[in-house]
Amino acid sequence: MTLDEVRRRFPGSAAASLHVADEAELTAAAKIRGDHDLNPSSAPPDSLREAAVLVPLVDRPEGVTVIFTQRTATLSAHAGQISFPGGRREPEDASPEETALRETLEEIGLARGSVEILGRLDTYVTSTGFQVTPVVGLVHPPFELRPDPTEVAEVFEVPLAVILDPANPQRHSREFKGRERFFYAFPYQQRYIWGATAGMLVNLRDVLSAGPLGDESLGGEPVGDTP
């Protein structure tokens, strides 16, 4: 998929200059996805904390790529997992876009001026109590990264073609608190992207393919417990 094709799937960069008055309208219009999509019997928590992540698409000559971070093994939550840069929304953040850009700067040192906001994906609710707004941004090279070593073990890129490959995503399951739970996964080389990040990637696939992803579209077979 070319960069021009990606741009056509989003309404434009108007979200980059959001006014607070526009925020309620956008939030109300957002669809809700989450860990409960594949686990209907598991309702989201009643109390949710706001957060935002940046889904960074890089304009590379060889094709569009997606930036991911691998969290350090010493973090108290989601240690070692692959994720998008982002975090909790602070009171001074005027919009989820502000949260995503601020957190990205803090986590990996990517300057705001290197990111062109394209739009948002659907709100994603996690079983851990976060209401996450995924903000899609186009990153223009050249750019410099300075990962925070206390949070980020590695920053790497995955070709967008891998995310859009018909073999992805796979649907996996594992036992959690005595119950079988299902989740999406995107294997890539020796890496394993799963959980909320994979759920947001499914949403990204939907947007870029202009059609919903049903179970019949899953490339991999359901398997048992994951590593």
mmCIF file of C-alpha atoms in Angstrom:
data_model
loop_
_atom_site.group_PDB
_atom_site.id
_atom_site.type_symbol
_atom_site.label_atom_id
_atom_site.label_comp_id
_atom_site.label_asym_id
_atom_site.label_seq_id
_atom_site.Cartn_x
_atom_site.Cartn_y
_atom_site.Cartn_z
ATOM 1 C CA MET A 1 0.000 0.000 0.000
ATOM 2 C CA THR A 2 1.358 3.388 -1.008
ATOM 3 C CA LEU A 3 1.488 6.496 1.146
ATOM 4 C CA ASP A 4 -1.173 8.179 -1.018
ATOM 5 C CA GLU A 5 -3.487 5.202 -0.468
ATOM 6 C CA VAL A 6 -2.940 5.438 3.288
ATOM 7 C CA ARG A 7 -3.770 9.170 3.260
ATOM 8 C CA ARG A 8 -7.041 8.551 1.406
ATOM 9 C CA ARG A 9 -8.244 6.285 4.217
ATOM 10 C CA PHE A 10 -8.135 9.113 6.750
ATOM 11 C CA PRO A 11 -10.133 12.351 6.814
ATOM 12 C CA GLY A 12 -7.031 14.526 6.887
ATOM 13 C CA SER A 13 -4.864 16.274 9.420
ATOM 14 C CA ALA A 14 -7.578 18.480 10.946
ATOM 15 C CA ALA A 15 -7.231 16.584 14.213
ATOM 16 C CA ALA A 16 -3.746 18.022 14.572
ATOM 17 C CA SER A 17 -5.233 21.407 15.442
ATOM 18 C CA LEU A 18 -8.140 20.212 17.601
ATOM 19 C CA HIS A 19 -9.994 22.752 19.678
ATOM 20 C CA VAL A 20 -11.312 21.618 23.050
ATOM 21 C CA ALA A 21 -14.863 22.261 21.767
ATOM 22 C CA ASP A 22 -14.323 19.661 19.033
ATOM 23 C CA GLU A 23 -13.100 17.040 21.465
ATOM 24 C CA ALA A 24 -16.454 16.005 22.917
ATOM 25 C CA GLU A 25 -17.929 15.594 19.444
ATOM 26 C CA LEU A 26 -15.080 13.380 18.280
ATOM 27 C CA THR A 27 -15.160 11.291 21.443
ATOM 28 C CA ALA A 28 -18.911 10.769 21.200
ATOM 29 C CA ALA A 29 -18.592 9.657 17.564
ATOM 30 C CA ALA A 30 -15.821 7.136 18.244
ATOM 31 C CA LYS A 31 -16.589 3.447 18.088
ATOM 32 C CA ILE A 32 -15.504 1.260 20.992
ATOM 33 C CA ARG A 33 -13.320 -1.789 20.573
ATOM 34 C CA GLY A 34 -11.437 -3.715 23.205
ATOM 35 C CA ASP A 35 -10.209 -6.891 24.813
ATOM 36 C CA HIS A 36 -13.862 -7.925 25.141
ATOM 37 C CA ASP A 37 -14.308 -8.179 21.339
ATOM 38 C CA LEU A 38 -13.054 -11.761 21.339
ATOM 39 C CA ASN A 39 -14.274 -12.416 24.879
ATOM 40 C CA PRO A 40 -17.902 -11.257 25.043
ATOM 41 C CA SER A 41 -18.410 -12.652 28.538
ATOM 42 C CA SER A 42 -15.691 -10.344 29.894
ATOM 43 C CA ALA A 43 -17.179 -6.888 30.278
ATOM 44 C CA PRO A 44 -14.840 -3.851 30.394
ATOM 45 C CA PRO A 45 -14.234 -2.305 33.831
ATOM 46 C CA ASP A 46 -16.788 0.260 34.984
ATOM 47 C CA SER A 47 -14.127 2.857 35.769
ATOM 48 C CA LEU A 48 -11.770 3.739 32.916
ATOM 49 C CA ARG A 49 -8.680 5.951 32.799
ATOM 50 C CA GLU A 50 -7.990 7.924 29.615
ATOM 51 C CA ALA A 51 -4.863 7.241 27.597
ATOM 52 C CA ALA A 52 -3.599 7.674 24.043
ATOM 53 C CA VAL A 53 -0.976 6.074 21.834
ATOM 54 C CA LEU A 54 0.663 7.112 18.593
ATOM 55 C CA VAL A 55 0.465 4.659 15.682
ATOM 56 C CA PRO A 56 3.532 5.967 13.808
ATOM 57 C CA LEU A 57 3.641 5.221 10.064
ATOM 58 C CA VAL A 58 7.037 5.993 8.528
ATOM 59 C CA ASP A 59 7.385 7.206 4.958
ATOM 60 C CA ARG A 60 10.280 5.024 3.748
ATOM 61 C CA PRO A 61 11.440 4.824 0.096
ATOM 62 C CA GLU A 62 10.990 1.043 0.180
ATOM 63 C CA GLY A 63 7.464 1.320 1.581
ATOM 64 C CA VAL A 64 5.514 2.443 4.636
ATOM 65 C CA THR A 65 6.597 0.977 7.970
ATOM 66 C CA VAL A 66 5.165 1.039 11.499
ATOM 67 C CA ILE A 67 7.198 1.996 14.587
ATOM 68 C CA PHE A 68 6.885 -0.167 17.698
ATOM 69 C CA THR A 69 8.590 -0.157 21.076
ATOM 70 C CA GLN A 70 9.572 -3.080 23.249
ATOM 71 C CA ARG A 71 9.076 -2.286 26.906
ATOM 72 C CA THR A 72 11.875 -2.975 29.374
ATOM 73 C CA ALA A 73 11.740 -6.142 31.446
ATOM 74 C CA THR A 74 11.843 -4.140 34.694
ATOM 75 C CA LEU A 75 8.543 -2.255 34.283
ATOM 76 C CA SER A 76 5.775 -3.087 36.745
ATOM 77 C CA ALA A 77 3.113 -3.379 34.000
ATOM 78 C CA HIS A 78 3.343 -5.159 30.636
ATOM 79 C CA ALA A 79 7.069 -5.709 31.020
ATOM 80 C CA GLY A 80 8.803 -6.851 27.836
ATOM 81 C CA GLN A 81 5.714 -6.438 25.656
ATOM 82 C CA ILE A 82 5.618 -4.781 22.254
ATOM 83 C CA SER A 83 3.508 -1.629 22.119
ATOM 84 C CA PHE A 84 2.985 1.766 20.537
ATOM 85 C CA PRO A 85 4.459 4.810 22.286
ATOM 86 C CA GLY A 86 1.864 6.421 24.530
ATOM 87 C CA GLY A 87 0.436 6.632 28.016
ATOM 88 C CA ARG A 88 -2.059 8.252 30.353
ATOM 89 C CA ARG A 89 -3.718 11.516 29.489
ATOM 90 C CA GLU A 90 -2.651 14.337 31.781
ATOM 91 C CA PRO A 91 -4.892 17.265 32.800
ATOM 92 C CA GLU A 92 -2.861 19.689 30.698
ATOM 93 C CA ASP A 93 -3.366 17.636 27.510
ATOM 94 C CA ALA A 94 -6.004 19.390 25.397
ATOM 95 C CA SER A 95 -6.694 16.283 23.305
ATOM 96 C CA PRO A 96 -5.627 12.655 22.804
ATOM 97 C CA GLU A 97 -3.372 13.919 20.015
ATOM 98 C CA GLU A 98 -1.515 16.038 22.575
ATOM 99 C CA THR A 99 -1.196 13.032 24.890
ATOM 100 C CA ALA A 100 0.126 10.780 22.126
ATOM 101 C CA LEU A 101 2.689 13.325 20.914
ATOM 102 C CA ARG A 102 3.849 14.209 24.442
ATOM 103 C CA GLU A 103 4.234 10.580 25.487
ATOM 104 C CA THR A 104 6.015 9.696 22.236
ATOM 105 C CA LEU A 105 8.506 12.503 22.815
ATOM 106 C CA GLU A 106 9.083 11.334 26.391
ATOM 107 C CA GLU A 107 9.398 7.631 25.537
ATOM 108 C CA ILE A 108 11.396 7.579 22.309
ATOM 109 C CA GLY A 109 12.455 11.192 21.750
ATOM 110 C CA LEU A 110 10.531 11.614 18.491
ATOM 111 C CA ALA A 111 9.986 15.346 17.958
ATOM 112 C CA ARG A 112 6.450 16.602 17.388
ATOM 113 C CA GLY A 113 7.565 18.405 14.248
ATOM 114 C CA SER A 114 8.403 15.069 12.629
ATOM 115 C CA VAL A 115 4.818 13.792 12.983
ATOM 116 C CA GLU A 116 1.874 14.678 10.733
ATOM 117 C CA ILE A 117 -1.409 13.627 12.353
ATOM 118 C CA LEU A 118 -3.641 11.706 9.921
ATOM 119 C CA GLY A 119 -6.555 10.781 12.166
ATOM 120 C CA ARG A 120 -7.779 8.407 14.856
ATOM 121 C CA LEU A 121 -8.667 4.756 15.083
ATOM 122 C CA ASP A 122 -11.552 3.510 17.234
ATOM 123 C CA THR A 123 -11.293 3.894 20.988
ATOM 124 C CA TYR A 124 -9.830 0.752 22.549
ATOM 125 C CA VAL A 125 -10.841 -0.374 26.055
ATOM 126 C CA THR A 126 -8.447 -2.673 27.901
ATOM 127 C CA SER A 127 -9.220 -5.207 30.593
ATOM 128 C CA THR A 128 -6.766 -3.329 32.818
ATOM 129 C CA GLY A 129 -9.059 -0.280 32.895
ATOM 130 C CA PHE A 130 -7.770 2.078 30.201
ATOM 131 C CA GLN A 131 -9.750 3.826 27.480
ATOM 132 C CA VAL A 132 -7.118 4.303 24.782
ATOM 133 C CA THR A 133 -7.360 6.607 21.763
ATOM 134 C CA PRO A 134 -5.022 5.421 18.977
ATOM 135 C CA VAL A 135 -3.772 8.423 16.989
ATOM 136 C CA VAL A 136 -2.347 7.665 13.548
ATOM 137 C CA GLY A 137 0.580 9.835 12.531
ATOM 138 C CA LEU A 138 2.863 9.978 9.517
ATOM 139 C CA VAL A 139 6.539 10.276 10.442
ATOM 140 C CA HIS A 140 8.736 12.090 7.944
ATOM 141 C CA PRO A 141 12.416 11.062 7.777
ATOM 142 C CA PRO A 142 15.011 11.990 8.635
ATOM 143 C CA PHE A 143 14.302 11.914 12.352
ATOM 144 C CA GLU A 144 16.245 11.162 15.506
ATOM 145 C CA LEU A 145 15.119 8.843 18.288
ATOM 146 C CA ARG A 146 16.299 8.964 21.911
ATOM 147 C CA PRO A 147 14.541 6.114 23.759
ATOM 148 C CA ASP A 148 14.113 6.431 27.519
ATOM 149 C CA PRO A 149 16.139 3.444 28.828
ATOM 150 C CA THR A 150 13.929 3.115 31.906
ATOM 151 C CA GLU A 151 10.859 2.397 29.748
ATOM 152 C CA VAL A 152 12.002 1.300 26.306
ATOM 153 C CA ALA A 153 14.342 -1.605 25.619
ATOM 154 C CA GLU A 154 14.208 -1.220 21.831
ATOM 155 C CA VAL A 155 12.530 0.721 19.032
ATOM 156 C CA PHE A 156 12.012 -1.076 15.732
ATOM 157 C CA GLU A 157 9.987 -0.863 12.514
ATOM 158 C CA VAL A 158 7.760 -3.429 10.810
ATOM 159 C CA PRO A 159 6.717 -3.099 7.149
ATOM 160 C CA LEU A 160 3.055 -2.131 6.840
ATOM 161 C CA ALA A 161 2.806 -4.944 4.281
ATOM 162 C CA VAL A 162 3.313 -7.425 7.132
ATOM 163 C CA ILE A 163 0.339 -5.973 9.019
ATOM 164 C CA LEU A 164 -1.805 -6.170 5.870
ATOM 165 C CA ASP A 165 -0.635 -9.682 4.929
ATOM 166 C CA PRO A 166 -3.657 -12.020 4.572
ATOM 167 C CA ALA A 167 -1.848 -14.472 6.882
ATOM 168 C CA ASN A 168 -2.306 -11.956 9.700
ATOM 169 C CA PRO A 169 -3.652 -11.613 12.271
ATOM 170 C CA GLN A 170 -3.739 -14.949 14.019
ATOM 171 C CA ARG A 171 -6.136 -15.664 16.850
ATOM 172 C CA HIS A 172 -4.558 -17.219 19.919
ATOM 173 C CA SER A 173 -5.782 -18.200 23.358
ATOM 174 C CA ARG A 174 -4.396 -18.765 26.815
ATOM 175 C CA GLU A 175 -5.762 -19.476 30.250
ATOM 176 C CA PHE A 176 -6.081 -16.423 32.474
ATOM 177 C CA LYS A 177 -7.500 -16.625 35.996
ATOM 178 C CA GLY A 178 -8.995 -20.005 35.254
ATOM 179 C CA ARG A 179 -10.709 -18.983 32.003
ATOM 180 C CA GLU A 180 -9.711 -19.262 28.365
ATOM 181 C CA ARG A 181 -9.194 -15.860 26.782
ATOM 182 C CA PHE A 182 -8.739 -15.141 23.071
ATOM 183 C CA PHE A 183 -6.628 -12.409 21.520
ATOM 184 C CA TYR A 184 -5.133 -11.333 18.198
ATOM 185 C CA ALA A 185 -1.451 -11.771 17.390
ATOM 186 C CA PHE A 186 0.896 -10.616 14.624
ATOM 187 C CA PRO A 187 4.111 -12.677 14.481
ATOM 188 C CA TYR A 188 7.041 -10.962 12.791
ATOM 189 C CA GLN A 189 10.457 -12.630 12.536
ATOM 190 C CA GLN A 190 11.337 -13.454 16.143
ATOM 191 C CA ARG A 191 8.835 -10.992 17.576
ATOM 192 C CA TYR A 192 5.270 -11.439 18.747
ATOM 193 C CA ILE A 193 2.841 -8.507 18.730
ATOM 194 C CA TRP A 194 -0.291 -9.297 20.706
ATOM 195 C CA GLY A 195 -2.867 -7.951 23.157
ATOM 196 C CA ALA A 196 -4.197 -4.397 22.876
ATOM 197 C CA THR A 197 -1.515 -3.433 20.348
ATOM 198 C CA ALA A 198 -2.583 -6.251 18.039
ATOM 199 C CA GLY A 199 -6.222 -5.279 18.544
ATOM 200 C CA MET A 200 -5.437 -1.755 17.363
ATOM 201 C CA LEU A 201 -3.575 -3.182 14.365
ATOM 202 C CA VAL A 202 -6.721 -5.114 13.426
ATOM 203 C CA ASN A 203 -8.567 -1.783 13.470
ATOM 204 C CA LEU A 204 -5.823 -0.238 11.298
ATOM 205 C CA ARG A 205 -6.269 -3.098 8.826
ATOM 206 C CA ASP A 206 -10.016 -2.417 8.751
ATOM 207 C CA VAL A 207 -9.458 1.252 7.944
ATOM 208 C CA LEU A 208 -6.849 0.623 5.276
ATOM 209 C CA SER A 209 -8.902 -2.110 3.632
ATOM 210 C CA ALA A 210 -12.152 -0.111 3.989
ATOM 211 C CA GLY A 211 -13.970 -3.148 5.318
ATOM 212 C CA PRO A 212 -14.501 -4.939 8.635
ATOM 213 C CA LEU A 213 -12.324 -7.886 9.543
ATOM 214 C CA GLY A 214 -14.491 -10.844 10.453
ATOM 215 C CA ASP A 215 -13.380 -14.157 11.868
ATOM 216 C CA GLU A 216 -13.425 -15.612 8.369
ATOM 217 C CA SER A 217 -10.585 -13.229 7.434
ATOM 218 C CA LEU A 218 -8.194 -14.453 10.105
ATOM 219 C CA GLY A 219 -5.120 -15.828 8.475
ATOM 220 C CA GLY A 220 -3.929 -18.159 11.236
ATOM 221 C CA GLU A 221 -5.668 -21.001 12.961
ATOM 222 C CA PRO A 222 -6.628 -20.642 16.639
ATOM 223 C CA VAL A 223 -3.927 -22.225 18.761
ATOM 224 C CA GLY A 224 -3.340 -22.921 22.420
ATOM 225 C CA ASP A 225 -1.323 -21.132 25.053
ATOM 226 C CA THR A 226 1.276 -18.694 23.774
ATOM 227 C CA PRO A 227 4.896 -18.394 24.901
#
